Amino acid sequence: MSDESTRPVALITGAGRRNTIAWAIATTLAADGWDVAFSHLGDYDRSMPLGGDPDRDPAALELELRALGARAIALDADLADPEVPARLVAAASEALGPVSALVLSHAQSVDSGVLDTSLESFDRHFAVNTRGSWLLVKAFAEQVPAEGGRIVALTSDHVVGNVPYGASKGALDRIITASARELAHLGITANLVNPGPVDTGWMDDATRSAIVAQQPTGRLGTPDDTARLVRFLVSDDGRWVSGQLVHSDGAYSV
């Protein structure tokens, strides 16, 4: 299967539901000429708002990507298991060819604060968001093609009332920043994108109204807004951008 295409291969994590940023990135890259492997975690995705709709599930994304001319493979992966990241990269490479772009869009995110976060929740957030991401970066770098590759990780500065998520994303930031220097000799660039508040199914009407009131553009960010930036960062035009944390949030954070 890996010798059937000359298209570059992207591995995108966290693409289990249609309304996610990862889904938008996957379809955008497929339209740009990439083959796409993507991971999801069925039980977690089904527990989220709008989860469990067959028109929004990984099989639907596979069909959509193939309709765009891409070879595509969906891979169920619990990134809390330390053995899974390397297996995920290997499965993507075996099915489609060496992976040239790694887009980390997965997240464990269960709201809790300093006083009410359980040890189990804290550890799982770091296992998925931090350790799992580091192991994916490592496995990606160990198989990157001779011409190099791209790493883009989705991050967040939301931490109040969401301590394990925000803290684990903060640690991820440091790993990706280090990767920009440590992996440069392999032709790899590494960047972070903070998309700000994007409604991927978690907002209610009150939340939407409150965020729009603080948003200079007068609208919410969309998954497509983030996908367009990732498209640039993984492209040849983005090859000189590395080690950056880009706030792509319509000046929400300013």
Coordinates of N, CA and C in Angstrom, one line a residue:
M1 N 0.8 -1.2 0.0 CA 0.0 0.0 0.0 C 0.9 1.3 0.0
S2 N 2.0 1.2 0.7 CA 2.8 2.4 0.8 C 3.5 2.9 -0.5
D3 N 3.6 2.0 -1.5 CA 4.2 2.4 -2.8 C 3.2 2.8 -3.8
E4 N 2.0 3.0 -3.4 CA 0.9 3.3 -4.4 C 0.7 4.8 -4.6
S5 N 1.5 5.6 -4.0 CA 1.3 7.1 -4.0 C 2.6 7.8 -3.9
T6 N 2.7 8.9 -4.5 CA 3.9 9.8 -4.3 C 3.5 11.0 -3.4
R7 N 2.3 11.0 -2.9 CA 1.8 12.1 -2.1 C 2.5 12.0 -0.7
P8 N 2.8 13.1 -0.1 CA 3.4 13.0 1.3 C 2.3 12.5 2.3
V9 N 2.8 12.1 3.4 CA 2.0 11.5 4.4 C 1.9 12.3 5.6
A10 N 0.7 12.6 6.1 CA 0.5 13.3 7.4 C -0.1 12.3 8.4
L11 N 0.3 12.4 9.6 CA -0.3 11.7 10.7 C -0.9 12.7 11.6
I12 N -2.3 12.7 11.8 CA -3.0 13.7 12.6 C -3.7 13.0 13.7
T13 N -3.5 13.4 15.0 CA -4.1 12.8 16.1 C -5.4 13.5 16.5
G14 N -6.3 12.8 17.1 CA -7.5 13.5 17.7 C -8.6 13.8 16.7
A15 N -8.7 13.0 15.6 CA -9.7 13.3 14.6 C -10.9 12.3 14.7
G16 N -11.5 12.3 15.8 CA -12.6 11.3 16.0 C -14.0 11.8 15.8
R17 N -14.1 13.2 15.6 CA -15.5 13.7 15.4 C -15.4 14.8 14.4
R18 N -16.5 15.0 13.6 CA -16.5 15.9 12.5 C -16.2 17.3 12.9
N19 N -16.7 17.8 14.0 CA -16.6 19.2 14.4 C -15.3 19.5 15.1
T20 N -14.3 18.6 15.0 CA -13.0 18.9 15.7 C -12.0 19.7 14.7
I21 N -11.0 20.3 15.3 CA -10.0 21.0 14.6 C -9.2 19.9 13.8
A22 N -9.0 18.7 14.3 CA -8.2 17.7 13.6 C -8.9 17.3 12.4
W23 N -10.2 17.2 12.4 CA -11.0 16.8 11.2 C -10.8 17.8 10.1
A24 N -10.9 19.1 10.5 CA -10.7 20.2 9.5 C -9.3 20.1 8.9
I25 N -8.3 19.9 9.8 CA -6.9 19.8 9.3 C -6.8 18.6 8.3
A26 N -7.3 17.5 8.7 CA -7.2 16.3 7.8 C -7.8 16.6 6.4
T27 N -9.0 17.1 6.3 CA -9.6 17.4 5.0 C -8.9 18.5 4.3
T28 N -8.3 19.5 5.0 CA -7.6 20.5 4.3 C -6.3 20.0 3.7
L29 N -5.6 19.1 4.4 CA -4.3 18.5 3.9 C -4.6 17.6 2.8
A30 N -5.7 16.8 2.9 CA -6.1 15.9 1.8 C -6.3 16.6 0.5
A31 N -7.0 17.7 0.6 CA -7.3 18.6 -0.5 C -6.0 19.2 -1.1
D32 N -5.0 19.3 -0.3 CA -3.7 19.9 -0.7 C -2.8 18.8 -1.3
G33 N -3.2 17.6 -1.3 CA -2.4 16.5 -1.9 C -1.7 15.6 -0.9
W34 N -2.1 15.6 0.3 CA -1.5 14.7 1.3 C -2.3 13.4 1.4
D35 N -1.6 12.3 1.7 CA -2.3 11.1 2.2 C -2.3 11.3 3.8
V36 N -3.4 10.7 4.4 CA -3.6 11.0 5.8 C -3.9 9.8 6.6
A37 N -3.1 9.6 7.6 CA -3.4 8.7 8.7 C -3.9 9.5 9.9
F38 N -4.9 9.1 10.6 CA -5.4 9.8 11.7 C -5.8 8.9 12.8
S39 N -5.6 9.4 14.0 CA -6.0 8.6 15.2 C -7.2 9.2 15.9
H40 N -7.8 8.3 16.7 CA -9.0 8.7 17.5 C -9.1 7.7 18.6
L41 N -9.9 8.1 19.6 CA -10.1 7.2 20.7 C -11.6 7.1 20.9
G42 N -12.2 5.9 20.5 CA -13.6 5.8 20.4 C -14.4 6.1 21.6
D43 N -14.0 5.5 22.8 CA -14.7 5.7 24.0 C -14.7 7.2 24.4
Y44 N -13.6 7.8 24.3 CA -13.5 9.3 24.7 C -14.3 10.1 23.7
D45 N -14.2 9.9 22.4 CA -14.9 10.7 21.5 C -16.4 10.6 21.7
R46 N -16.9 9.3 22.0 CA -18.3 9.2 22.2 C -18.8 9.8 23.4
S47 N -17.9 10.1 24.4 CA -18.3 10.8 25.6 C -18.4 12.3 25.5
M48 N -17.9 12.8 24.4 CA -17.9 14.2 24.2 C -19.2 14.7 23.5
P49 N -19.5 16.0 23.6 CA -20.7 16.5 22.9 C -20.7 16.2 21.5
L50 N -21.8 15.8 20.9 CA -22.0 15.4 19.5 C -21.2 14.1 19.2
G51 N -20.7 13.4 20.2 CA -20.1 12.1 19.9 C -21.1 11.0 19.7
G52 N -20.7 10.0 19.0 CA -21.6 8.9 18.7 C -22.5 9.0 17.5
D53 N -22.4 10.0 16.7 CA -23.2 10.2 15.5 C -22.4 9.5 14.4
P54 N -23.0 8.5 13.7 CA -22.2 7.8 12.7 C -21.8 8.7 11.5
D55 N -22.5 9.8 11.3 CA -22.1 10.7 10.2 C -20.9 11.6 10.6
R56 N -20.5 11.5 11.9 CA -19.4 12.3 12.4 C -18.2 11.4 12.8
D57 N -18.3 10.1 12.6 CA -17.3 9.2 13.2 C -16.1 9.0 12.2
P58 N -15.0 8.3 12.7 CA -13.8 8.1 11.9 C -14.1 7.4 10.5
A59 N -15.0 6.5 10.4 CA -15.3 5.9 9.1 C -15.8 6.9 8.1
A60 N -16.6 7.9 8.6 CA -17.0 9.0 7.7 C -15.9 9.9 7.3
L61 N -14.9 10.1 8.2 CA -13.8 10.9 7.8 C -12.9 10.1 6.8
E62 N -12.7 8.9 6.9 CA -12.0 8.1 5.9 C -12.6 8.2 4.5
L63 N -13.9 8.1 4.5 CA -14.6 8.3 3.2 C -14.4 9.7 2.6
E64 N -14.5 10.7 3.5 CA -14.4 12.0 3.0 C -13.0 12.3 2.5
L65 N -12.0 11.8 3.1 CA -10.6 12.0 2.7 C -10.4 11.3 1.4
R66 N -10.9 10.1 1.2 CA -10.7 9.3 0.0 C -11.5 10.0 -1.2
A67 N -12.6 10.7 -0.9 CA -13.3 11.4 -1.9 C -12.5 12.6 -2.4
L68 N -11.6 13.1 -1.5 CA -10.7 14.2 -1.9 C -9.4 13.7 -2.6
G69 N -9.3 12.4 -2.9 CA -8.2 11.8 -3.6 C -7.1 11.3 -2.7
A70 N -7.3 11.3 -1.4 CA -6.2 10.8 -0.5 C -6.4 9.4 -0.2
R71 N -5.3 8.7 0.0 CA -5.3 7.4 0.8 C -5.5 7.8 2.2
A72 N -6.3 7.0 3.0 CA -6.5 7.4 4.4 C -6.7 6.1 5.2
I73 N -6.3 6.3 6.5 CA -6.4 5.1 7.4 C -6.8 5.7 8.8
A74 N -7.8 5.1 9.4 CA -8.2 5.5 10.8 C -7.5 4.5 11.7
L75 N -7.0 5.0 12.8 CA -6.3 4.2 13.8 C -6.8 4.5 15.2
D76 N -7.4 3.6 15.9 CA -7.9 3.8 17.2 C -6.6 3.7 18.1
A77 N -6.4 4.7 19.0 CA -5.2 4.7 19.8 C -5.4 5.4 21.1
D78 N -5.1 4.7 22.2 CA -5.2 5.3 23.5 C -3.7 5.7 23.9
L79 N -3.5 7.0 23.7 CA -2.1 7.5 23.9 C -1.7 7.6 25.3
A80 N -2.5 7.2 26.3 CA -2.1 7.0 27.7 C -1.2 5.8 27.8
D81 N -1.3 4.9 26.9 CA -0.5 3.6 26.9 C 0.9 4.0 26.3
P82 N 1.9 3.9 27.0 CA 3.3 4.3 26.5 C 3.7 3.5 25.3
E83 N 3.1 2.3 25.1 CA 3.5 1.5 23.9 C 2.8 2.0 22.6
V84 N 1.8 2.8 22.8 CA 0.9 3.1 21.6 C 1.5 4.1 20.7
P85 N 2.2 5.2 21.1 CA 2.7 6.2 20.2 C 3.6 5.6 19.1
A86 N 4.5 4.8 19.5 CA 5.4 4.2 18.5 C 4.7 3.3 17.5
R87 N 3.7 2.5 18.1 CA 2.9 1.6 17.2 C 2.1 2.4 16.2
L88 N 1.6 3.6 16.7 CA 0.8 4.4 15.8 C 1.6 5.0 14.6
V89 N 2.8 5.5 14.9 CA 3.6 6.0 13.8 C 4.0 4.8 12.9
A90 N 4.3 3.7 13.4 CA 4.7 2.5 12.6 C 3.5 2.1 11.8
A91 N 2.3 2.1 12.3 CA 1.1 1.7 11.5 C 0.8 2.6 10.4
A92 N 1.0 3.9 10.7 CA 0.8 4.9 9.6 C 1.8 4.8 8.5
S93 N 3.1 4.6 8.9 CA 4.1 4.4 7.9 C 4.0 3.1 7.1
E94 N 3.6 2.1 7.7 CA 3.4 0.8 7.0 C 2.3 0.9 6.0
A95 N 1.2 1.6 6.4 CA 0.0 1.6 5.5 C 0.2 2.6 4.4
L96 N 0.9 3.8 4.6 CA 0.9 4.8 3.7 C 2.3 5.3 3.2
G97 N 3.3 4.9 4.0 CA 4.7 5.3 3.7 C 5.2 6.2 4.8
P98 N 6.5 6.6 4.8 CA 7.1 7.4 5.8 C 6.3 8.7 6.1
V99 N 6.1 9.0 7.3 CA 5.3 10.2 7.7 C 6.2 11.4 7.6
S100 N 5.7 12.4 6.9 CA 6.4 13.7 6.7 C 5.9 14.8 7.6
A101 N 4.6 14.7 8.1 CA 4.1 15.7 8.9 C 3.3 15.1 10.1
L102 N 3.6 15.5 11.3 CA 3.0 15.0 12.5 C 2.2 16.2 13.1
V103 N 0.9 16.1 13.2 CA 0.0 17.1 13.7 C -0.6 16.6 15.0
L104 N -0.3 17.2 16.1 CA -0.8 16.7 17.4 C -2.0 17.5 17.8
S105 N -3.1 16.9 17.6 CA -4.4 17.6 17.9 C -5.2 16.9 18.9
H106 N -4.7 15.8 19.5 CA -5.4 15.1 20.5 C -5.4 15.8 21.8
A107 N -6.3 15.5 22.7 CA -6.3 16.1 24.0 C -7.2 15.3 25.0
Q108 N -6.7 15.1 26.2 CA -7.5 14.7 27.3 C -7.9 16.0 28.0
S109 N -9.2 16.3 28.1 CA -9.6 17.5 28.7 C -10.9 17.3 29.5
V110 N -10.7 17.2 30.8 CA -11.8 17.1 31.8 C -11.6 18.2 32.8
D111 N -12.6 19.1 32.9 CA -12.4 20.3 33.7 C -12.3 20.0 35.2
S112 N -11.3 20.6 35.8 CA -11.2 20.5 37.3 C -10.1 21.5 37.7
G113 N -10.1 21.9 39.0 CA -9.2 22.9 39.4 C -8.2 22.3 40.4
V114 N -7.5 23.3 41.1 CA -6.5 22.9 42.0 C -7.0 22.0 43.2
L115 N -8.2 22.3 43.6 CA -8.7 21.6 44.8 C -9.4 20.3 44.5
D116 N -10.0 20.2 43.3 CA -10.8 19.0 43.0 C -10.3 18.1 41.9
T117 N -9.1 18.3 41.5 CA -8.5 17.4 40.5 C -8.0 16.1 41.2
S118 N -8.4 15.0 40.7 CA -8.0 13.7 41.3 C -6.6 13.3 40.8
L119 N -5.9 12.5 41.5 CA -4.6 12.0 41.1 C -4.7 11.3 39.8
E120 N -5.8 10.5 39.7 CA -5.9 9.7 38.5 C -6.1 10.6 37.2
S121 N -7.0 11.6 37.4 CA -7.2 12.6 36.3 C -5.9 13.3 35.9
F122 N -5.2 13.8 36.9 CA -4.0 14.5 36.7 C -3.0 13.7 35.9
D123 N -2.8 12.4 36.3 CA -1.9 11.5 35.7 C -2.3 11.2 34.3
R124 N -3.6 11.0 34.0 CA -4.0 10.7 32.7 C -3.8 11.9 31.7
H125 N -4.1 13.1 32.2 CA -3.9 14.3 31.3 C -2.4 14.3 30.9
F126 N -1.5 14.1 31.8 CA -0.1 14.2 31.5 C 0.3 13.0 30.6
A127 N -0.3 11.8 30.9 CA 0.1 10.7 30.0 C -0.3 10.9 28.6
V128 N -1.5 11.4 28.4 CA -2.0 11.6 27.0 C -1.4 12.9 26.4
N129 N -1.6 14.0 27.0 CA -1.2 15.3 26.4 C 0.3 15.6 26.4
T130 N 1.0 15.0 27.3 CA 2.4 15.3 27.4 C 3.3 14.2 27.0
R131 N 3.2 13.1 27.8 CA 4.1 11.9 27.5 C 3.7 11.3 26.2
G132 N 2.5 11.2 25.9 CA 2.1 10.6 24.6 C 2.6 11.4 23.4
S133 N 2.5 12.8 23.6 CA 3.0 13.7 22.5 C 4.5 13.5 22.4
W134 N 5.2 13.5 23.5 CA 6.7 13.3 23.4 C 7.1 12.0 22.7
L135 N 6.4 11.0 23.0 CA 6.7 9.7 22.4 C 6.3 9.7 20.9
L136 N 5.3 10.4 20.5 CA 4.9 10.5 19.1 C 6.0 11.3 18.4
V137 N 6.5 12.4 19.0 CA 7.5 13.2 18.3 C 8.8 12.3 18.2
K138 N 9.1 11.6 19.2 CA 10.3 10.7 19.1 C 10.2 9.7 18.0
A139 N 9.1 9.0 18.0 CA 8.8 8.0 16.9 C 8.8 8.6 15.5
F140 N 8.2 9.7 15.4 CA 8.2 10.5 14.1 C 9.6 10.8 13.7
A141 N 10.4 11.3 14.5 CA 11.8 11.7 14.2 C 12.6 10.5 13.8
E142 N 12.4 9.4 14.4 CA 13.1 8.2 14.1 C 12.9 7.6 12.7
Q143 N 11.7 8.0 12.1 CA 11.4 7.5 10.8 C 11.3 8.6 9.7
V144 N 11.6 9.8 10.0 CA 11.3 10.9 9.1 C 12.1 10.7 7.8
P145 N 11.5 11.0 6.7 CA 12.2 10.9 5.4 C 13.5 11.8 5.3
A146 N 14.3 11.5 4.4 CA 15.6 12.2 4.3 C 15.4 13.7 4.1
E147 N 14.3 14.0 3.4 CA 14.1 15.4 3.1 C 13.5 16.2 4.3
G148 N 13.3 15.5 5.4 CA 12.8 16.2 6.7 C 11.3 16.1 6.8
G149 N 10.8 16.9 7.8 CA 9.4 16.9 8.1 C 8.9 18.0 8.9
R150 N 7.7 18.0 9.3 CA 7.1 19.1 10.0 C 6.3 18.5 11.3
I151 N 6.4 19.2 12.4 CA 5.7 18.9 13.6 C 4.9 20.2 13.9
V152 N 3.5 20.0 14.1 CA 2.7 21.1 14.6 C 1.9 20.5 15.7
A153 N 1.9 21.2 16.9 CA 1.1 20.7 18.0 C 0.1 21.8 18.4
L154 N -1.1 21.4 18.7 CA -2.1 22.3 19.1 C -2.0 22.5 20.7
T155 N -2.0 23.7 21.1 CA -1.8 23.9 22.5 C -2.9 24.9 23.1
S156 N -2.8 25.3 24.3 CA -3.8 26.1 25.0 C -3.2 26.8 26.2
D157 N -3.7 28.0 26.5 CA -3.3 28.7 27.7 C -4.4 28.7 28.7
H158 N -5.4 27.9 28.5 CA -6.5 27.8 29.4 C -6.1 26.9 30.6
V159 N -6.1 27.4 31.8 CA -5.7 26.6 32.9 C -6.6 26.8 34.1
V160 N -7.2 28.0 34.3 CA -8.0 28.2 35.5 C -9.3 27.4 35.4
G161 N -9.5 26.5 36.4 CA -10.6 25.6 36.4 C -10.4 24.4 35.5
N162 N -9.2 24.3 34.9 CA -8.9 23.3 34.0 C -7.4 22.9 34.1
V163 N -7.0 22.7 35.4 CA -5.6 22.7 35.8 C -4.9 21.5 35.1
P164 N -5.4 20.3 35.1 CA -4.5 19.2 34.5 C -4.4 19.4 33.0
Y165 N -5.4 19.9 32.4 CA -5.3 20.1 30.9 C -4.3 21.2 30.6
G166 N -4.5 22.3 31.3 CA -3.6 23.5 31.0 C -2.1 23.2 31.4
A167 N -1.9 22.5 32.5 CA -0.6 22.2 32.9 C 0.1 21.2 32.0
S168 N -0.7 20.2 31.5 CA -0.1 19.3 30.6 C 0.2 19.9 29.2
K169 N -0.6 20.8 28.8 CA -0.3 21.6 27.6 C 0.9 22.5 27.7
G170 N 1.1 23.1 28.9 CA 2.2 23.9 29.1 C 3.5 23.1 29.0
A171 N 3.5 21.9 29.5 CA 4.6 21.0 29.4 C 4.9 20.6 27.9
L172 N 3.8 20.4 27.2 CA 3.9 20.1 25.8 C 4.6 21.2 25.1
D173 N 4.3 22.4 25.4 CA 4.9 23.6 24.7 C 6.5 23.5 24.8
R174 N 7.0 23.1 26.0 CA 8.4 23.0 26.1 C 9.0 21.9 25.3
I175 N 8.3 20.8 25.2 CA 8.8 19.7 24.4 C 8.9 20.0 22.9
I176 N 7.9 20.7 22.4 CA 7.9 21.1 21.0 C 9.0 22.2 20.8
T177 N 9.1 23.1 21.7 CA 10.2 24.1 21.5 C 11.5 23.5 21.5
A178 N 11.8 22.5 22.4 CA 13.1 21.8 22.4 C 13.2 21.0 21.1
S179 N 12.2 20.5 20.5 CA 12.3 19.7 19.3 C 12.7 20.6 18.1
A180 N 12.3 21.8 18.1 CA 12.7 22.7 17.0 C 14.2 22.8 16.9
R181 N 14.9 22.8 18.0 CA 16.4 22.8 18.0 C 17.0 21.4 17.9
E182 N 16.5 20.5 18.7 CA 17.1 19.2 18.8 C 16.9 18.4 17.5
L183 N 15.9 18.6 16.8 CA 15.6 17.8 15.6 C 15.9 18.6 14.3
A184 N 16.4 19.8 14.4 CA 16.7 20.6 13.2 C 17.6 19.9 12.2
H185 N 18.6 19.2 12.8 CA 19.6 18.5 11.9 C 18.9 17.4 11.1
L186 N 17.7 17.0 11.4 CA 17.0 16.0 10.6 C 16.1 16.7 9.6
G187 N 16.2 18.0 9.5 CA 15.3 18.7 8.6 C 13.9 18.9 9.1
I188 N 13.7 18.8 10.4 CA 12.4 18.9 11.0 C 12.1 20.3 11.6
T189 N 11.0 20.8 11.3 CA 10.6 22.1 11.9 C 9.5 21.7 13.0
A190 N 9.4 22.5 14.0 CA 8.4 22.1 15.1 C 7.8 23.4 15.6
N191 N 6.5 23.5 15.6 CA 5.8 24.7 16.0 C 4.5 24.4 16.8
L192 N 4.1 25.3 17.5 CA 2.8 25.2 18.3 C 1.8 26.2 17.8
V193 N 0.6 25.8 17.8 CA -0.5 26.7 17.4 C -1.5 26.8 18.6
N194 N -1.8 28.0 19.1 CA -2.8 28.2 20.1 C -4.0 28.8 19.4
P195 N -5.1 28.1 19.2 CA -6.2 28.6 18.4 C -7.2 29.4 19.2
G196 N -6.9 29.5 20.5 CA -7.9 30.2 21.3 C -9.2 29.4 21.4
P197 N -10.3 30.0 21.9 CA -11.6 29.3 22.0 C -12.2 29.0 20.7
V198 N -12.3 27.7 20.3 CA -13.0 27.3 19.1 C -14.1 26.4 19.5
D199 N -15.3 26.6 19.0 CA -16.4 25.8 19.3 C -16.4 24.5 18.5
T200 N -16.0 23.4 19.2 CA -16.0 22.1 18.6 C -17.0 21.2 19.2
G201 N -18.0 21.9 19.8 CA -19.1 21.1 20.4 C -19.3 21.2 21.9
W202 N -18.3 21.9 22.5 CA -18.3 22.0 24.0 C -19.0 23.3 24.5
M203 N -19.3 24.3 23.6 CA -19.9 25.5 24.1 C -21.4 25.5 24.1
D204 N -22.0 26.1 25.1 CA -23.4 26.3 25.1 C -23.6 27.8 24.7
D205 N -24.9 28.2 24.6 CA -25.2 29.5 24.0 C -24.6 30.6 24.9
A206 N -24.6 30.5 26.2 CA -24.1 31.5 27.1 C -22.6 31.6 26.9
T207 N -21.9 30.5 26.8 CA -20.4 30.5 26.6 C -20.1 31.2 25.3
R208 N -20.8 30.9 24.2 CA -20.6 31.5 22.9 C -20.7 33.0 23.0
S209 N -21.8 33.4 23.6 CA -22.1 34.9 23.7 C -21.0 35.6 24.5
A210 N -20.6 35.0 25.6 CA -19.5 35.6 26.4 C -18.2 35.7 25.7
I211 N -17.9 34.7 24.9 CA -16.6 34.7 24.2 C -16.6 35.7 23.1
V212 N -17.7 35.7 22.3 CA -17.9 36.7 21.2 C -17.8 38.1 21.7
A213 N -18.3 38.4 22.9 CA -18.3 39.7 23.5 C -16.8 40.2 23.7
Q214 N -15.9 39.2 23.9 CA -14.5 39.5 24.2 C -13.6 39.4 23.0
Q215 N -14.2 39.0 21.9 CA -13.5 38.7 20.6 C -13.5 40.0 19.7
P216 N -12.3 40.6 19.5 CA -12.2 41.8 18.6 C -12.9 41.6 17.2
T217 N -12.8 40.4 16.7 CA -13.4 40.2 15.4 C -14.9 40.1 15.4
G218 N -15.5 39.9 16.5 CA -16.9 39.8 16.6 C -17.5 38.4 16.2
R219 N -16.6 37.4 16.1 CA -17.0 36.0 15.8 C -16.1 35.0 16.5
L220 N -16.6 33.8 16.6 CA -15.8 32.7 17.2 C -14.8 32.2 16.1
G221 N -13.7 31.7 16.6 CA -12.8 31.0 15.7 C -13.4 29.7 15.3
T222 N -13.0 29.2 14.1 CA -13.6 27.9 13.6 C -12.4 26.9 13.4
P223 N -12.7 25.6 13.3 CA -11.7 24.7 13.0 C -11.0 25.0 11.7
D224 N -11.7 25.5 10.7 CA -11.1 25.8 9.4 C -10.0 27.0 9.6
D225 N -10.2 27.9 10.5 CA -9.2 28.9 10.7 C -7.9 28.3 11.1
T226 N -7.9 27.3 12.0 CA -6.7 26.7 12.5 C -6.1 25.8 11.3
A227 N -7.0 25.1 10.6 CA -6.5 24.3 9.5 C -5.7 25.0 8.5
R228 N -6.1 26.2 8.2 CA -5.4 27.0 7.2 C -4.0 27.4 7.6
L229 N -3.9 27.6 8.9 CA -2.5 27.9 9.4 C -1.7 26.7 9.4
V230 N -2.2 25.6 9.8 CA -1.4 24.3 9.8 C -1.0 24.0 8.4
R231 N -1.9 24.2 7.5 CA -1.6 24.0 6.0 C -0.3 24.7 5.7
F232 N -0.2 26.0 6.1 CA 1.0 26.7 5.8 C 2.2 26.2 6.5
L233 N 2.1 25.8 7.8 CA 3.2 25.4 8.5 C 3.8 24.1 8.1
V234 N 3.0 23.2 7.5 CA 3.5 21.9 7.0 C 3.9 22.0 5.5
S235 N 3.7 23.1 4.9 CA 4.0 23.3 3.5 C 5.4 23.7 3.3
D236 N 5.9 23.6 2.1 CA 7.3 24.1 1.8 C 7.4 25.6 2.1
D237 N 6.4 26.3 1.9 CA 6.4 27.8 2.1 C 6.7 28.1 3.6
G238 N 6.3 27.1 4.5 CA 6.5 27.3 5.9 C 7.8 26.8 6.5
R239 N 8.7 26.4 5.6 CA 9.9 25.7 6.1 C 10.8 26.5 6.9
W240 N 10.7 27.9 6.9 CA 11.6 28.7 7.7 C 11.0 29.1 9.1
V241 N 9.8 28.6 9.3 CA 9.2 28.9 10.6 C 9.4 27.7 11.5
S242 N 10.0 27.9 12.6 CA 10.3 26.8 13.5 C 10.5 27.3 14.9
G243 N 10.1 26.6 15.9 CA 10.3 27.0 17.3 C 9.3 28.1 17.8
Q244 N 8.2 28.2 17.1 CA 7.3 29.3 17.4 C 6.0 28.8 18.0
L245 N 5.4 29.6 18.9 CA 4.1 29.4 19.4 C 3.2 30.5 18.8
V246 N 2.3 30.1 17.9 CA 1.5 31.1 17.1 C 0.2 31.2 17.7
H247 N -0.2 32.4 18.2 CA -1.6 32.6 18.7 C -2.5 33.0 17.5
S248 N -3.2 32.0 17.0 CA -4.1 32.2 15.9 C -5.5 32.3 16.4
D249 N -5.8 33.4 17.0 CA -7.1 33.5 17.7 C -7.8 34.8 17.5
G250 N -7.5 35.5 16.3 CA -8.2 36.7 16.0 C -8.0 37.8 17.1
A251 N -6.9 37.8 17.7 CA -6.5 38.8 18.7 C -7.2 38.7 20.0
Y252 N -7.8 37.5 20.2 CA -8.5 37.3 21.5 C -7.6 37.4 22.7
S253 N -6.4 36.9 22.5 CA -5.4 36.9 23.7 C -4.6 38.2 23.9
V254 N -4.9 39.2 23.0 CA -4.1 40.4 23.1 C -4.7 41.3 24.2

